[in-house]
Amino acid sequence: MSQEIKDILQAADPANVATINFGPTHPSTHGIFQNILKVDGEKIISSEQTVGYIHRAFEKLAERRPYNQITPITDRLNYCSSPINNIGWEMTVEKLIGVDIPKRVQYMRVIIMELARIADHLICNSVIGVDAGALTSFFYPFSEREKIYELYEEMSGARLTTNMGRIGGFERDFTPVFHQKLQSFLKTFPKAFEEFDSMLARNRIFMDRTKGAGPISAERALSYSFSGPNLRAAGVDYDVRAMNPYSSYEDFDFIIPVGVNGDTYDRFMVRQEEIRQSLRIIEQAYKNLPEGDYKADLPDFYLPPKADVYNNMEALIYHFKIVMGETELPVGEVYHAVEGGNGELGYYLISDGGRTPYRLQFRRPCFIYYQAYPEMIKGLPISDAVLTLSSINVIAGELDA
Amino acid sequence: MEKQNNQEYLTAVQAAFGADVLAHEEAFGMLNIEMTPNRIHDAIAWLQQHQDLSVNYLTNIAGVHYPEAVGREFAVVYQLHSWKNNLRLRIKGYLPKDNLHIATITDLFAGANWMERETYDFFGIIFDGHPDLRRILNMDDMDYFPMRKEYVLEDATREDKDDRFFGRNNNEL
Amino acid sequence: MGKIEDLETINGEGYQLTNLDKAIALARANSVWPLPFATSCCGIEFMATMGSAYDLSRFGMERMSFTPRQADLLIVAGTISKKLGPVLKRVYEQMAEPKWVLSVGACACSGGIFDTYSVLQGIDRIIPVDVYVPGCPPRPEQIIEGVMNIHELVKKESNRRRYSEEYKHLLGTYQIEIDQHGEAK
């Protein structure tokens, strides 16, 4: 804590301290969170969060669902980047059953996951713009973001809650329309993105508003188990994609951007740079997309094509077993982590060999880092607290499970 | 310096904590160590400060309920990560259902605060020394711990669902 | 000035006569101020509906009203947990008459896939709902259709709806008491 903030806190006269509610419904919380702030004038003396307003009992629900029916639940964790959650879960199950995934599937997954990361970071950064008073920065990227939705639709039929992929691969190969739309996206997006970037990145007003808002030091961030862009903004280059590469991330050349102060501006800039790096990864993966099948040979988990189910006895049996959740599963405990939009998204799965997980815990990055929020906004004006909240990108679905 | 592997971690923990290491196994490449619950805090503190082992990151804390295992009904699982050696480690402690107490590790990792509150909220495990052990996700006036296996998942107030046709009684799991 | 086409009118040279009720209803329908009560996934689709591609401002609705006092339409988008229920009810009570409610998404309509101990199984257990939009989440086109259905309701409903016995009875079933001005106490 800097000397300046200490002075503010010391000078606070108890008679002037007011208690105000920031949330649960507040235009700038972007979700339902409550913060009870104690303020002296504009300066925040202390705050306390209440969470759980959309607690939906994911973990209990997962104990009642067969493995392939858990993918739709993961959609609704961080709904700004559902495909990362879906694919992370599928990889966890694949790790449990021990299956080799074809190279093509791995590359396809990388493309989809990086698209999701772009969509996630775009929404966060445009909302930082909105909270700093610039509504244009919301409308510009949103028309680009629609194109990512169109790509999802080609692969899964849904826009937001994608239920993308299956255990062992994808439900379908990249369609011709997908190829065409992806190529045009790669061509037009960088230009539109740089235009968005030029609106904010060196904008005097935006910089003055965001620099020094909600800073956190690297040591504190680590102690709070931060991960993802928020940790990297504090200057620590931890990224699951580089630390424990999954799905062939070791094949690609990308850099991990880091910030210095861990404040709102650094978080914004780290996300902007990550979008550029994600584009680089997509380009590399798309250029080197290997030939091959879009799914692994995994009849116990991968639903056979409908035509086979009607004409082929074996396919019918597998179909029945998968739908009824009668598949043999190994016993064991697996932890698998992927780099989600907000950081290390982990799945801790305990299987007792039954049709449903015995216990499934989600390591939800939002939940873990949001507890540092009171420390980050202490001594700052309320307007900075608003910006800090939007820049740490707390997604209610992920926060409250 | 050479990167340490699972075996070296296990040897080091066994040397330092001897009889408190109750069991160990390697599952899917990750080292699992079961310890006496009241020594877990010290073990994590020791691992955190150790020069070579350097376990610097708390990944998560999970509770598990095993209603059938008499005398060890609840487990608290700490997943830790050493960035220096890029090694993940799982430490477990089993608690009997009539004594759900374990020491908090909020003094070691600030992030353990909410993870422990969540485990308390779901399973009722009490972390001694926790600065503010309250429910976090559920309502404050909830009178049970919903993640325990004996409690049903479904909302009890719904009338439009009749599970009898699926061979289930509405009152059982 | 052009003639207003969709009203029953008596037209003459340079004038147009209609029912005051109908003229007010038309004006209301085209300037509904929504209060987005967006909690989760559906909130993101609602943002897309507001965004440039679908553009809710075509319906005179670009003015989001985050204060319940100045809002006409409560758009509940997303899961409402039992913990959040009282908050939602309070927001509804704070809204001034006339007011309408649009329930967006499976969770708000019925609890959706979350048949769990913590989730309210449909917001119509605590507040009256005018239009339900199904889907998990509904596409922006669906949300817009729901909004257009609200517009139809606004056009048809009497300005004096709040004084009717039927309306009082409806609110009574939700334990919402109203005063002589028709506002929730």
XYZ file of N, CA and C in Angstrom, chain A residues 48-49 51-52 55 57 59-61 63-64 95-96 220 222-227 231 236 238 243-244 332-335 337 344 348 350 358-359 361 363-364 367-368 370-371 399-400, chain B residues 27-28 30 32 57-67 77 79 81 83 86 88 90 92 109-111 113-115 118 122-123 134 136-138 146-149 151-153 173:
264
model
N -16.794 -4.931 1.338
C -17.034 -6.339 1.588
C -17.950 -6.877 0.504
N -17.570 -8.022 -0.073
C -18.379 -8.549 -1.164
C -19.358 -9.605 -0.671
N -21.220 -12.780 -2.612
C -21.344 -13.483 -3.882
C -22.349 -14.608 -3.708
N -22.588 -15.334 -4.788
C -23.506 -16.470 -4.722
C -24.887 -16.130 -5.223
N -25.722 -18.734 -7.780
C -25.194 -20.075 -7.502
C -26.174 -21.109 -8.066
N -25.272 -24.571 -8.401
C -24.925 -25.921 -7.955
C -24.392 -26.802 -9.081
N -21.533 -28.271 -9.281
C -20.755 -29.432 -8.847
C -21.675 -30.556 -8.408
N -22.774 -30.194 -7.758
C -23.748 -31.211 -7.372
C -24.428 -31.772 -8.618
N -24.738 -30.887 -9.539
C -25.390 -31.298 -10.781
C -24.500 -32.278 -11.549
N -22.516 -34.395 -10.419
C -22.496 -35.723 -9.815
C -23.694 -36.560 -10.233
N -24.642 -35.936 -10.925
C -25.838 -36.664 -11.367
C -25.875 -36.875 -12.873
N -8.056 -37.628 -20.648
C -6.900 -37.945 -19.812
C -7.233 -39.125 -18.904
N -8.468 -39.166 -18.407
C -8.871 -40.264 -17.525
C -8.899 -41.588 -18.273
N 1.325 -10.080 -4.004
C -0.037 -10.258 -3.504
C -0.862 -11.081 -4.490
N 0.123 -13.378 -6.443
C 0.487 -14.787 -6.321
C -0.109 -15.389 -5.067
N -0.069 -14.611 -3.982
C -0.616 -15.126 -2.740
C -2.109 -15.386 -2.885
N -2.776 -14.569 -3.703
C -4.203 -14.758 -3.952
C -4.461 -15.789 -5.047
N -3.452 -16.475 -5.501
C -3.605 -17.477 -6.564
C -4.248 -16.893 -7.821
N -3.867 -15.676 -8.177
C -4.327 -15.099 -9.439
C -3.840 -15.967 -10.592
N -4.519 -15.880 -11.705
C -4.001 -16.515 -12.911
C -4.553 -15.733 -14.094
N -3.056 -11.838 -13.626
C -1.748 -12.115 -13.037
C -0.643 -11.582 -13.941
N 3.769 -11.302 -13.901
C 4.186 -12.694 -13.767
C 3.755 -13.449 -15.023
N 2.934 -16.363 -16.051
C 2.418 -17.730 -15.918
C 1.253 -17.920 -16.874
N 3.209 -23.406 -19.703
C 3.730 -24.179 -18.580
C 3.433 -25.670 -18.748
N 2.193 -26.006 -19.008
C 1.816 -27.403 -19.234
C 1.091 -27.486 -20.570
N -10.137 -43.412 -10.700
C -8.949 -42.592 -10.482
C -9.271 -41.128 -10.285
N -8.219 -40.364 -10.060
C -8.360 -38.922 -9.851
C -7.525 -38.196 -10.886
N -8.147 -37.254 -11.560
C -7.448 -36.515 -12.603
C -7.591 -35.027 -12.331
N -6.520 -34.293 -12.558
C -6.645 -32.840 -12.603
C -6.137 -32.396 -13.953
N -5.846 -28.841 -16.407
C -6.057 -27.397 -16.450
C -5.869 -26.890 -17.865
N -6.306 -19.919 -15.136
C -6.222 -21.366 -15.074
C -7.584 -21.963 -14.725
N -11.038 -30.971 -11.514
C -10.555 -32.014 -10.624
C -11.644 -33.069 -10.573
N -12.919 -36.937 -9.758
C -12.717 -38.202 -9.067
C -13.726 -39.180 -9.644
N -17.737 -39.186 -9.407
C -17.991 -39.241 -7.963
C -17.936 -37.835 -7.386
N -16.984 -37.073 -7.893
C -16.861 -35.673 -7.481
C -16.200 -34.955 -8.629
N -14.791 -31.086 -9.318
C -14.648 -29.715 -8.852
C -14.065 -28.871 -9.961
N -11.984 -25.624 -10.899
C -11.173 -24.523 -10.382
C -11.532 -23.307 -11.219
N -12.267 -22.387 -10.606
C -12.805 -21.272 -11.363
C -11.974 -20.030 -11.067
N -13.599 -16.895 -9.288
C -13.928 -17.053 -7.876
C -12.695 -16.805 -7.025
N -11.549 -17.290 -7.513
C -10.348 -17.208 -6.698
C -9.788 -15.791 -6.675
N -11.424 -12.906 -7.364
C -12.333 -11.813 -6.982
C -12.187 -11.466 -5.503
N -11.677 -12.399 -4.692
C -11.547 -12.091 -3.269
C -10.498 -11.016 -2.997
N -18.037 -17.265 -11.346
C -17.820 -16.892 -9.959
C -18.665 -17.756 -9.018
N -19.934 -17.900 -9.343
C -20.859 -18.511 -8.400
C -21.100 -19.991 -8.638
N -0.926 -40.790 -9.430
C -2.115 -40.981 -10.258
C -2.048 -40.045 -11.449
N -2.067 -40.589 -12.641
C -2.022 -39.801 -13.874
C -0.885 -38.773 -13.831
N 0.491 -37.374 -11.350
C 0.489 -36.408 -10.254
C 0.653 -37.127 -8.923
N 0.166 -37.987 -5.191
C -0.840 -37.835 -4.138
C -0.201 -38.232 -2.820
N 2.428 -22.022 -5.295
C 1.114 -21.651 -5.839
C 0.064 -22.632 -5.361
N -0.989 -22.093 -4.777
C -2.108 -22.933 -4.344
C -3.129 -22.982 -5.477
N -3.296 -24.152 -6.059
C -4.226 -24.246 -7.186
C -5.663 -24.264 -6.696
N -6.008 -25.218 -5.845
C -7.351 -25.161 -5.263
C -7.459 -26.076 -4.052
N -8.572 -25.911 -3.355
C -8.884 -26.763 -2.213
C -10.240 -27.393 -2.504
N -10.333 -28.692 -2.320
C -11.599 -29.367 -2.589
C -11.980 -30.223 -1.406
N -13.263 -30.316 -1.146
C -13.753 -31.263 -0.160
C -14.353 -32.452 -0.894
N -14.299 -33.612 -0.285
C -14.936 -34.792 -0.859
C -15.641 -35.520 0.278
N -16.792 -36.097 -0.017
C -17.539 -36.833 0.988
C -17.580 -38.309 0.609
N -17.102 -39.167 1.516
C -17.179 -40.613 1.313
C -18.024 -41.195 2.436
N -19.354 -41.215 2.275
C -20.198 -41.617 3.410
C -19.938 -43.043 3.879
N -8.763 -31.860 0.082
C -7.708 -32.065 -0.905
C -7.101 -30.711 -1.266
N -4.511 -28.924 -3.773
C -3.697 -29.110 -4.972
C -2.731 -27.937 -5.056
N 1.154 -26.303 -6.639
C 1.928 -26.260 -7.880
C 3.259 -25.600 -7.584
N 6.160 -23.867 -9.444
C 6.490 -23.360 -10.780
C 7.950 -23.603 -11.110
N 7.890 -27.023 -12.158
C 6.684 -27.318 -12.925
C 6.085 -28.661 -12.508
N 3.018 -30.558 -10.149
C 1.781 -30.431 -9.381
C 1.725 -31.526 -8.334
N -0.610 -33.167 -4.853
C -1.916 -33.202 -4.195
C -1.714 -33.710 -2.774
N -3.699 -34.749 0.775
C -5.046 -35.068 1.256
C -5.037 -35.328 2.745
N -1.448 -18.703 2.263
C -1.923 -18.202 0.978
C -3.177 -17.364 1.220
N -3.147 -16.110 0.810
C -4.329 -15.263 1.004
C -5.516 -15.822 0.227
N -5.247 -16.463 -0.899
C -6.319 -16.987 -1.741
C -7.064 -18.152 -1.133
N -8.624 -18.174 1.492
C -9.769 -17.676 2.247
C -11.103 -18.157 1.663
N -11.371 -17.796 0.428
C -12.661 -18.161 -0.157
C -12.740 -19.647 -0.482
N -11.599 -20.239 -0.817
C -11.636 -21.674 -1.107
C -12.083 -22.437 0.135
N -15.776 -21.834 0.756
C -16.602 -22.636 -0.155
C -16.681 -24.081 0.341
N -20.109 -26.027 1.381
C -20.584 -27.244 0.725
C -20.582 -28.466 1.648
N -19.558 -28.574 2.507
C -19.385 -29.823 3.252
C -19.442 -29.652 4.766
N -17.740 -18.127 7.008
C -19.187 -18.041 6.825
C -19.530 -18.734 5.525
N -20.656 -18.895 1.736
C -20.298 -17.930 0.706
C -21.242 -17.973 -0.473
N -21.561 -19.156 -0.989
C -22.400 -19.211 -2.180
C -23.863 -19.376 -1.820
N -24.139 -20.166 -0.793
C -25.531 -20.392 -0.436
C -26.031 -19.321 0.512
N -25.023 -28.746 1.368
C -25.680 -29.384 0.226
C -24.833 -30.396 -0.555
N -23.514 -30.291 -0.506
C -22.727 -31.219 -1.332
C -22.550 -32.584 -0.672
N -22.997 -32.742 0.548
C -22.914 -34.062 1.169
C -23.827 -35.010 0.401
N -23.392 -36.253 0.323
C -24.072 -37.193 -0.575
C -25.516 -37.478 -0.175
N -27.872 -35.507 0.614
C -28.874 -34.506 0.250
C -29.182 -34.546 -1.235
N -30.452 -34.299 -1.554
C -30.861 -34.365 -2.952
C -30.424 -33.111 -3.689
N -30.320 -33.292 -4.980
C -29.931 -32.172 -5.831
C -31.134 -31.277 -6.130
N -32.463 -40.343 -3.461
C -31.443 -39.684 -4.285
C -31.716 -39.837 -5.768
